[in-house]
Coordinates of C-alpha atoms in Angstrom, one line a residue:
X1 CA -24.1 -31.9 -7.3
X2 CA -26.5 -28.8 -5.7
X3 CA -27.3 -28.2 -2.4
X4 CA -30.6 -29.2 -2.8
X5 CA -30.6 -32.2 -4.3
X6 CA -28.0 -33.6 -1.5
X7 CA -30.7 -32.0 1.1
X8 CA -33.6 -33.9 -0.9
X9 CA -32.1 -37.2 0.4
X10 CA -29.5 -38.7 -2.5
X11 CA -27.1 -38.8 -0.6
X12 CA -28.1 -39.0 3.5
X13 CA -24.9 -40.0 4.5
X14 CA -23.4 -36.6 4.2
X15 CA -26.7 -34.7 5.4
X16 CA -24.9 -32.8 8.3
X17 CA -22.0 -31.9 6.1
X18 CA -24.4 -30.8 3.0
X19 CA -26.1 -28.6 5.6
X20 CA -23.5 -27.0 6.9
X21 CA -22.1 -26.5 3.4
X22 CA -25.6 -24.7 2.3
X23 CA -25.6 -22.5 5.6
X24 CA -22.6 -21.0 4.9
X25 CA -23.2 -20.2 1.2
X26 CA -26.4 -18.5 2.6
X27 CA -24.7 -17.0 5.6
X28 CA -22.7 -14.9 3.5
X29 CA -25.5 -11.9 2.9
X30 CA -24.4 -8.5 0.9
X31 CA -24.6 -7.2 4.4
X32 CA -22.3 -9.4 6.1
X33 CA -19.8 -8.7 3.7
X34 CA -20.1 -5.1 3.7
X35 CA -19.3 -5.4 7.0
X36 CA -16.5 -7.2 6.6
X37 CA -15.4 -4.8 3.9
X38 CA -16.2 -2.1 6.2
X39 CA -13.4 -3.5 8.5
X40 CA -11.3 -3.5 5.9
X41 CA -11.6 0.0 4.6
X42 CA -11.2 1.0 9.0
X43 CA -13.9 2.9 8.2
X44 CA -14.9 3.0 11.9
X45 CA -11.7 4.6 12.9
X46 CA -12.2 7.9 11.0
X47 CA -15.6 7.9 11.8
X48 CA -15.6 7.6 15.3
X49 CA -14.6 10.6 18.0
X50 CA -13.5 9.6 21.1
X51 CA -15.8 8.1 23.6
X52 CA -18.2 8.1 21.0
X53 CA -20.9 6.4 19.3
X54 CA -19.4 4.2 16.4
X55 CA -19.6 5.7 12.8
X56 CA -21.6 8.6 14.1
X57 CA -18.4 11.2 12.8
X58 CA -16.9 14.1 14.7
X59 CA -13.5 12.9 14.7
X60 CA -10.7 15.9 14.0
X61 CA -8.1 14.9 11.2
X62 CA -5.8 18.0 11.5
X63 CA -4.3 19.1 8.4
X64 CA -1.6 21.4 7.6
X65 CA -4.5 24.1 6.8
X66 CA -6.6 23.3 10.0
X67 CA -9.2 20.6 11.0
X68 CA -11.5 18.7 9.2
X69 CA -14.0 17.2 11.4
X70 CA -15.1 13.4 9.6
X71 CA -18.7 12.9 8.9
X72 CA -21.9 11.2 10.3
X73 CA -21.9 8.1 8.4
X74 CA -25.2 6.4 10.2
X75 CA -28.5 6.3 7.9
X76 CA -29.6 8.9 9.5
X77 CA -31.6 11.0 7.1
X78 CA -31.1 14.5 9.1
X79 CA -27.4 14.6 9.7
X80 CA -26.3 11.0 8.0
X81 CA -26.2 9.7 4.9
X82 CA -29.7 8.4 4.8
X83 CA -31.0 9.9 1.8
X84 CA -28.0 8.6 -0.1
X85 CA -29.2 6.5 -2.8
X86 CA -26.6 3.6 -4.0
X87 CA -25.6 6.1 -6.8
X88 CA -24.8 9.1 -4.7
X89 CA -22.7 6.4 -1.9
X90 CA -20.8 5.5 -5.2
X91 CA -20.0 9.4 -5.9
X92 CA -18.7 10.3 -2.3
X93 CA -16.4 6.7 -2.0
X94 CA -15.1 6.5 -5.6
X95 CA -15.5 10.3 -6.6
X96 CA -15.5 12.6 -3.9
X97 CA -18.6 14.1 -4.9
X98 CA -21.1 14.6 -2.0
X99 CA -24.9 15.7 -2.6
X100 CA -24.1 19.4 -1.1
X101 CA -20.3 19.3 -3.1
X102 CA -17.0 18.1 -3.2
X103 CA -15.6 16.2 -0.2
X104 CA -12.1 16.7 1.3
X105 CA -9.5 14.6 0.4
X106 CA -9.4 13.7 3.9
X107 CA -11.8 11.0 2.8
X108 CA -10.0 8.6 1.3
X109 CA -11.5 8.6 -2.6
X110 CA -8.1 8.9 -4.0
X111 CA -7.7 5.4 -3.1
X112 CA -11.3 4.3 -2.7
X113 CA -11.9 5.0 -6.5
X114 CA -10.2 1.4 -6.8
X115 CA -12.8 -0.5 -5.0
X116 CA -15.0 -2.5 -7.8
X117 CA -18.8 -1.6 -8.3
X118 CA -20.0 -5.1 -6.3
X119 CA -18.0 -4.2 -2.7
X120 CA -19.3 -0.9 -3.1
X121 CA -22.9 -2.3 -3.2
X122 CA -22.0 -4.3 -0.5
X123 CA -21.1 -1.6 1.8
X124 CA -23.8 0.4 1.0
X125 CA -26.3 -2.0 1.8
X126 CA -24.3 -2.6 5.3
X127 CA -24.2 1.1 6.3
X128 CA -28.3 1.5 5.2
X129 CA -29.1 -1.1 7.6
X130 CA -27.0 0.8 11.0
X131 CA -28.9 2.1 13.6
X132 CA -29.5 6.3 12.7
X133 CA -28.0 8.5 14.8
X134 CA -29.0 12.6 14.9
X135 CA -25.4 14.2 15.5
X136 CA -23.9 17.0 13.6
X137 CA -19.9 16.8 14.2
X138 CA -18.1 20.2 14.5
X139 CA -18.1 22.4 12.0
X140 CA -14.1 22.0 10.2
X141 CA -11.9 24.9 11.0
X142 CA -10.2 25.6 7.5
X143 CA -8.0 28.8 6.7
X144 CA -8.4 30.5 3.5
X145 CA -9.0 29.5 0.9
X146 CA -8.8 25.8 2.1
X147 CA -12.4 26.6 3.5
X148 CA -13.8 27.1 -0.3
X149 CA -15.1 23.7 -1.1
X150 CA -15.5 24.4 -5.1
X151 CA -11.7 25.0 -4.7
X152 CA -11.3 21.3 -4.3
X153 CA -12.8 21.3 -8.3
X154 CA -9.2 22.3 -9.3
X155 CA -7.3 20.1 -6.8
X156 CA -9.0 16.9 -8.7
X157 CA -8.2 18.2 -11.6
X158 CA -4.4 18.7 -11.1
X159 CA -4.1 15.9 -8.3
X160 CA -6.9 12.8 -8.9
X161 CA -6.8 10.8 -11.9
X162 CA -10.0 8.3 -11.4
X163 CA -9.4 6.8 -14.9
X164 CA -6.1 5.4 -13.7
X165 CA -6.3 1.6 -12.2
X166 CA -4.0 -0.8 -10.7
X167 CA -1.8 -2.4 -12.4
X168 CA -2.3 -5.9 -12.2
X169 CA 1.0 -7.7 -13.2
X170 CA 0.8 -10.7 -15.2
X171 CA 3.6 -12.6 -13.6
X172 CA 2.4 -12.2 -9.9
X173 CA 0.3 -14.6 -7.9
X174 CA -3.3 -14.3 -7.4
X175 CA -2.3 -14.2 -3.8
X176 CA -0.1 -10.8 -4.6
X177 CA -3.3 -9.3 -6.6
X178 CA -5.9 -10.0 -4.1
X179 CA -3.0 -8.3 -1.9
X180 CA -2.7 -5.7 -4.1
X181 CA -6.6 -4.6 -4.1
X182 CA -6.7 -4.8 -0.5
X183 CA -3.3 -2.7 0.4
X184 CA -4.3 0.2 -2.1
X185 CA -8.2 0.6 -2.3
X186 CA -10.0 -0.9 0.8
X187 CA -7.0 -0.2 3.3
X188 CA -5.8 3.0 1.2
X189 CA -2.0 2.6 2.8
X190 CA -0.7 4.6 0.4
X191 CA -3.1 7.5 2.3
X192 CA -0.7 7.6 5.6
X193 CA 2.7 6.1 4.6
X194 CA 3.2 8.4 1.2
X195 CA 4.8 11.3 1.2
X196 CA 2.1 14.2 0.3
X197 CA 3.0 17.5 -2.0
X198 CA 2.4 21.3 -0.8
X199 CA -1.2 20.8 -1.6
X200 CA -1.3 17.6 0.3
X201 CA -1.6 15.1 -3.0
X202 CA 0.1 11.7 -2.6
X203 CA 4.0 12.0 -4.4
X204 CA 2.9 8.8 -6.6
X205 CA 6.4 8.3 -7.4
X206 CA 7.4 8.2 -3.6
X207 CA 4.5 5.3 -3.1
X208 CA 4.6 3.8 0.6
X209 CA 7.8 5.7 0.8
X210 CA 6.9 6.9 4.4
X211 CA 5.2 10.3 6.1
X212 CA 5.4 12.0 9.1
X213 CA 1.4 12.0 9.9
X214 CA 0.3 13.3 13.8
X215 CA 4.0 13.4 15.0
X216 CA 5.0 10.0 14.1
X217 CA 6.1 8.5 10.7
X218 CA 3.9 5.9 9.4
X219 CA 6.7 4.2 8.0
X220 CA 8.4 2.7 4.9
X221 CA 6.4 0.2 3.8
X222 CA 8.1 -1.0 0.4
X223 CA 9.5 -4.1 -0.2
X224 CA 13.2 -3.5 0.0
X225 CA 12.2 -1.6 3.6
X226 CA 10.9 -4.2 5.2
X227 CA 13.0 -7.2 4.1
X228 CA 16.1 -4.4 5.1
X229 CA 14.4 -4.5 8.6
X230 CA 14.1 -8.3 8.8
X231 CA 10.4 -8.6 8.7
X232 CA 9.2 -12.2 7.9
X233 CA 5.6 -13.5 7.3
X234 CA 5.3 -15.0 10.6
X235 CA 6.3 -12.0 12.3
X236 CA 3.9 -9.8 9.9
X237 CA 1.0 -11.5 10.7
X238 CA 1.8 -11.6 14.7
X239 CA 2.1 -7.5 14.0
X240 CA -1.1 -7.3 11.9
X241 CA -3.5 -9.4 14.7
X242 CA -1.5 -8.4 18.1
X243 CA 0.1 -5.4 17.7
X244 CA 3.2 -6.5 18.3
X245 CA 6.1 -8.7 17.8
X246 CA 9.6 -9.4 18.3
X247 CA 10.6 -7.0 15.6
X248 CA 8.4 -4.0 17.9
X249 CA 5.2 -2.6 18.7
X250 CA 2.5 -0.6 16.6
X251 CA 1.2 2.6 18.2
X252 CA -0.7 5.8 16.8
X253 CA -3.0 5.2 13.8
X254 CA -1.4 1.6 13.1
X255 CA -2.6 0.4 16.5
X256 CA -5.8 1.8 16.0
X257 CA -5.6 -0.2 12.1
X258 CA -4.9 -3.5 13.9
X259 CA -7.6 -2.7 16.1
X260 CA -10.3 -2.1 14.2
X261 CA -9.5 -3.2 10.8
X262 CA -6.4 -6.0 10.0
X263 CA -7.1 -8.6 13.2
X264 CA -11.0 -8.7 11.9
X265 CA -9.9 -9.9 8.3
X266 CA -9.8 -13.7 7.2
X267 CA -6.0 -15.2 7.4
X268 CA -6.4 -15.7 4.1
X269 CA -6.5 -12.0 3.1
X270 CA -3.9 -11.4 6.0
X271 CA -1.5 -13.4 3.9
X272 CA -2.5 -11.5 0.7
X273 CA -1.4 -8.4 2.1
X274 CA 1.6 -9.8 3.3
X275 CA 3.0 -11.4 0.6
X276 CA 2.1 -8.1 -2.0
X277 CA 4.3 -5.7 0.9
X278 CA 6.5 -8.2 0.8
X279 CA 6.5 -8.3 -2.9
X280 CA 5.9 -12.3 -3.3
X281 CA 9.3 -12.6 -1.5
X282 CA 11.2 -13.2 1.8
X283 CA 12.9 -11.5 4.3
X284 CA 16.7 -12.7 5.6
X285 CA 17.0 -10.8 8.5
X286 CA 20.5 -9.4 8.9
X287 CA 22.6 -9.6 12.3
X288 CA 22.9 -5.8 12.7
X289 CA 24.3 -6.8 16.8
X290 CA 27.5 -4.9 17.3
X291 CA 27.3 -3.4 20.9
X292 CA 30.7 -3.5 21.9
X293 CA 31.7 -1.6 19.3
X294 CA 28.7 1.0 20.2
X295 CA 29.3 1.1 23.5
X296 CA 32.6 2.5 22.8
X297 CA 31.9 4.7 20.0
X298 CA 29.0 6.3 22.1
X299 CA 29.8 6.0 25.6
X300 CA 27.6 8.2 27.1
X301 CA 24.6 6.6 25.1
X302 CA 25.5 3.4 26.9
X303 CA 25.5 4.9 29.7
X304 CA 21.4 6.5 29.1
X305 CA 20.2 3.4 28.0
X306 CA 21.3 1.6 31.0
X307 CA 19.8 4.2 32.7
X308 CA 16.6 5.0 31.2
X309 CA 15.9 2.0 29.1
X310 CA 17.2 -1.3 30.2
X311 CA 14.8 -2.1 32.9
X312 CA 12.3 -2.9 30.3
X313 CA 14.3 -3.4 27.3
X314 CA 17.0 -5.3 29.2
X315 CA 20.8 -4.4 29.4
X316 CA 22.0 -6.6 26.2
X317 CA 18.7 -5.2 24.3
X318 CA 16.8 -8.6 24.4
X319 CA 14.0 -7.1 25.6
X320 CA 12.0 -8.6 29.5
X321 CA 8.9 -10.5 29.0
X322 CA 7.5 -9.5 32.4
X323 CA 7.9 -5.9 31.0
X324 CA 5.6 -6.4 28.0
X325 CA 8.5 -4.4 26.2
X326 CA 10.1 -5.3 22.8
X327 CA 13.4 -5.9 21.9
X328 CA 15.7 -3.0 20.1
X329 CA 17.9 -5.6 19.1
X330 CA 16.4 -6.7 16.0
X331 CA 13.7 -3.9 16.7
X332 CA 12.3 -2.4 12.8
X333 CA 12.1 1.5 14.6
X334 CA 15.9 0.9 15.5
X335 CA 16.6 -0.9 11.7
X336 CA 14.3 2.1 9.9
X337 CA 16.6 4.5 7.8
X338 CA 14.9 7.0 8.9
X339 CA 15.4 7.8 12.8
X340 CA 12.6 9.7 13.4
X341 CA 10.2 7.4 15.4
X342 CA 13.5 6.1 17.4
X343 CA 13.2 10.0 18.3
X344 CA 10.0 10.6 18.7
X345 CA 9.1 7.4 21.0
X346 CA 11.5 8.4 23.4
X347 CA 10.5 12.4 23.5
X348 CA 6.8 11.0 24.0
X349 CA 6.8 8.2 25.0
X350 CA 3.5 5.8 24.6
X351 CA -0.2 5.4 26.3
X352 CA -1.6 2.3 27.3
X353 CA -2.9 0.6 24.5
X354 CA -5.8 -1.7 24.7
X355 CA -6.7 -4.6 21.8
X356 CA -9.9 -5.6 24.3
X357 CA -11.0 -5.6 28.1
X358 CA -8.7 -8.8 28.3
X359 CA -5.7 -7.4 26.0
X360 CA -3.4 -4.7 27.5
X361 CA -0.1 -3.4 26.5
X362 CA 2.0 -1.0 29.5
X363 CA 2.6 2.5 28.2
X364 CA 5.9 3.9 28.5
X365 CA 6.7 7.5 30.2
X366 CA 8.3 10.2 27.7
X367 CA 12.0 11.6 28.5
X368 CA 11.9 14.9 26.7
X369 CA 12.4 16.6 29.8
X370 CA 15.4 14.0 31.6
X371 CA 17.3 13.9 27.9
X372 CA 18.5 17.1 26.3
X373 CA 18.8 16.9 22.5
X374 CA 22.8 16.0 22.4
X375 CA 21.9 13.3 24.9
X376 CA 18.9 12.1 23.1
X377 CA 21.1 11.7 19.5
X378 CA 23.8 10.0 21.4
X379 CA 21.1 7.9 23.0
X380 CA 19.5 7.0 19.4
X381 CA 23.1 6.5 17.9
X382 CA 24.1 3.8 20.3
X383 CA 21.0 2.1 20.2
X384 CA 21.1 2.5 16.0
X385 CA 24.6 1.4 16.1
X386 CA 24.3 -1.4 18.4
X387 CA 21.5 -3.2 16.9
X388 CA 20.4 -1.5 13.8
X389 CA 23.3 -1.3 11.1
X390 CA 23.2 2.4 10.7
X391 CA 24.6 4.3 8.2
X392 CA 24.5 7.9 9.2
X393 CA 24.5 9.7 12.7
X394 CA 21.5 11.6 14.4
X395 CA 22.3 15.1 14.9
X396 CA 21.4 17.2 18.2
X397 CA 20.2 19.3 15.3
X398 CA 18.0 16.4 14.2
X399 CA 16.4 15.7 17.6
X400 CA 15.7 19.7 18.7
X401 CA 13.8 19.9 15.1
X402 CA 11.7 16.8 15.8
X403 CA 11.1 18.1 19.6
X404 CA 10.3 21.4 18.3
X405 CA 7.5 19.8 15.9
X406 CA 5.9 17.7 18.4
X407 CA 5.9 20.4 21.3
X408 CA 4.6 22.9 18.7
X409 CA 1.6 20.5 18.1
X410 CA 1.0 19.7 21.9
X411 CA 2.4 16.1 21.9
X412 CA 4.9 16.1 24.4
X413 CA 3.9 15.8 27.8
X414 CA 0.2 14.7 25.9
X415 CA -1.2 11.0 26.7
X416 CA -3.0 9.9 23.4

């Protein structure tokens, strides 16, 4: 039966309900989901410096051939996109092909070419409607010939293939598929957490394998990964709308991605997401605990975590609510095959990261100057022994390569 004819009287019993039924069918405009789809694709993340205006650009993405500032993205019509017609948006998001050349792959239209005609339309229609704003970001600062846009021409031709589409599986749920178009076109993942070539083009065959992206590595994201790490749907979607969970605590981009993008979407597409990086399965997390045995094997690391760590992480590992700090035992960092965030964490450390006015999470201070590099891998081993089920040592070697990366790039000693 329609909408109208229950709101014509046939049925008066259900009036309220039939209303409210009708309202939301109407609620949902092309521009309310745009901006939905606008969470979803974090557009606002890229697009936003800091301390500044939302979507307005100006925000540096350093590259390994300098730094590309991200563009005005308001409808402005001097320094925005508001002369974009629906057929040039549909060039820059799904081509790369702006009205003054060829975009960056910085911009995300190796992925976005995935996103179907309709949710293009959609956000089109929600960015046209924005308040304009007149601001021209920096100009990028490139080194040759990375500064020579029709160079990019070539790069598509050897690196982006827009003719090749998702495969859709026939045996997987339509919860996996929805999963599946969310994870690799509107999020574009695979953007941060592949490992890129010498011309910075995604390894395909190395998909969600993990890369190290602004000093930290946005992690191994494939199945096997995180079912090795314990993850389970529960915990995934405490990670995706908090931040955090008992398995550890996001920071870097990813916080910003729970931020801005994942704790906006519906539960429903949370779960779709989850259940395609889970790979329609579940996780059986492991018992990695084997402390006394670490303790002996790596004395001194013991003796550093006691020092430096337990006051917030507690003595056996568990973790202390009152510290807002995770536990390592159990902790996915400590699990990961790849030390390098175990490293980097503790040469760093972490800023104060804030979901809202209301939601807070306590930093944590950097030791790169109280732990030399020997210390710092026996540190890491114990804790990777203890709790993680390691299978090969950190070297001192190891640790002064990663602290010689993150000083070179400013981050130690830096506050994000």
């Amino acid at each position: 039966m329609s909408c109208r004819s229950l709101l014509a009287g046939e049925l008066p019993v259900i009036f309220i309900a039939a209303l409210l039924l009708c309202g939301s069918a109407i609620a949902q405009t092309p521009v309310e989901n745009g901006r939905y789809l606008a969470a979803a694709g974090d557009c606002i993340a890229c697009h936003t410096a800091t301390g500044g205006r939302p979507f307005v650009g100006g925000r540096p993405l350093p590259t390994p051939f300098g730094t590309i500032y991200s563009a005005n993205i308001t409808p402005d019509r001097k320094t925005g996109i508001g002369n974009y017609t629906l057929e040039d948006f549909d060039a820059a998001m799904r081509r790369g092909k702006g009205p003054h050349g060829n975009l960056y792959p910085a911009m995300p239209y190796t992925s976005y070419y995935l996103i179907d005609g309709e949710d293009i339309d959609a956000l089109y229609r929600y960015f046209m409607q924005l308040p304009p704003v007149e601001y021209s970001p920096p100009k990028n600062r490139l080194i040759f010939p990375a500064n020579l846009r029709f160079g990019l021409s070539a790069w598509n031709w050897l690196y982006f293939d827009e003719g090749k589409k998702l495969p859709q599986p026939g045996d997987k749920s339509a919860r996996w598929q929805r999963g599946n178009y969310l994870v690799n076109a509107l999020g574009h993942c695979g953007e941060c957490h592949t490992p890129r070539n010498f011309a910075q083009a995604m390894e395909m065959e190395h998909r969600f394998a993990g890369n190290v992206l602004e000093g930290w590595d946005a992690v191994d994201i494939r199945p096997q990964a995180l079912q090795r790490q314990g993850w389970t749907r529960e915990q995934l979607m405490e990670l995706f709308t908090t931040a955090s969970s008992e398995r550890g605590t996001l920071f870097g981009e990813m916080f910003r991605v729970v931020k801005h993008s994942l704790r906006h979407l519906s539960e429903e597409d949370l779960n779709a997401i989850i259940t395609y990086l889970l790979d329609d399965g579940e996780s059986r997390p492991a018992d990695f605990h084997n402390m006394e045995q670490a303790a002996a094997r790596y004395p001194a690391g013991r003796g550093d975590f006691i020092a430096y760590c337990a006051g917030c992480h507690g003595r056996e590992g568990r973790g202390i609510l009152l510290a807002f700090a995770p536990p390592m035992d159990g902790n996915a960092a400590i699990r990961a095959r790849n030390p390098h965030n175990s490293i980097a964490v503790i040469l760093r450390g972490l800023p104060e990261q804030r979901l809202s006015r209301t939601r807070a999470r306590a930093g944590m201070p950097g030791f790169h100057r109280e732990l030399d590099d020997a210390r710092l891998a026996e540190l890491v081993n114990f804790m990777r022994s203890a709790w993680g089920g390691a299978e090969a040592e950190v070297s001192a070697e190891e640790v002064a390569k990663i602290r010689g990366e993150l000083s070179d790039h400013g981050y130690l000693g830096a506050r994000e």
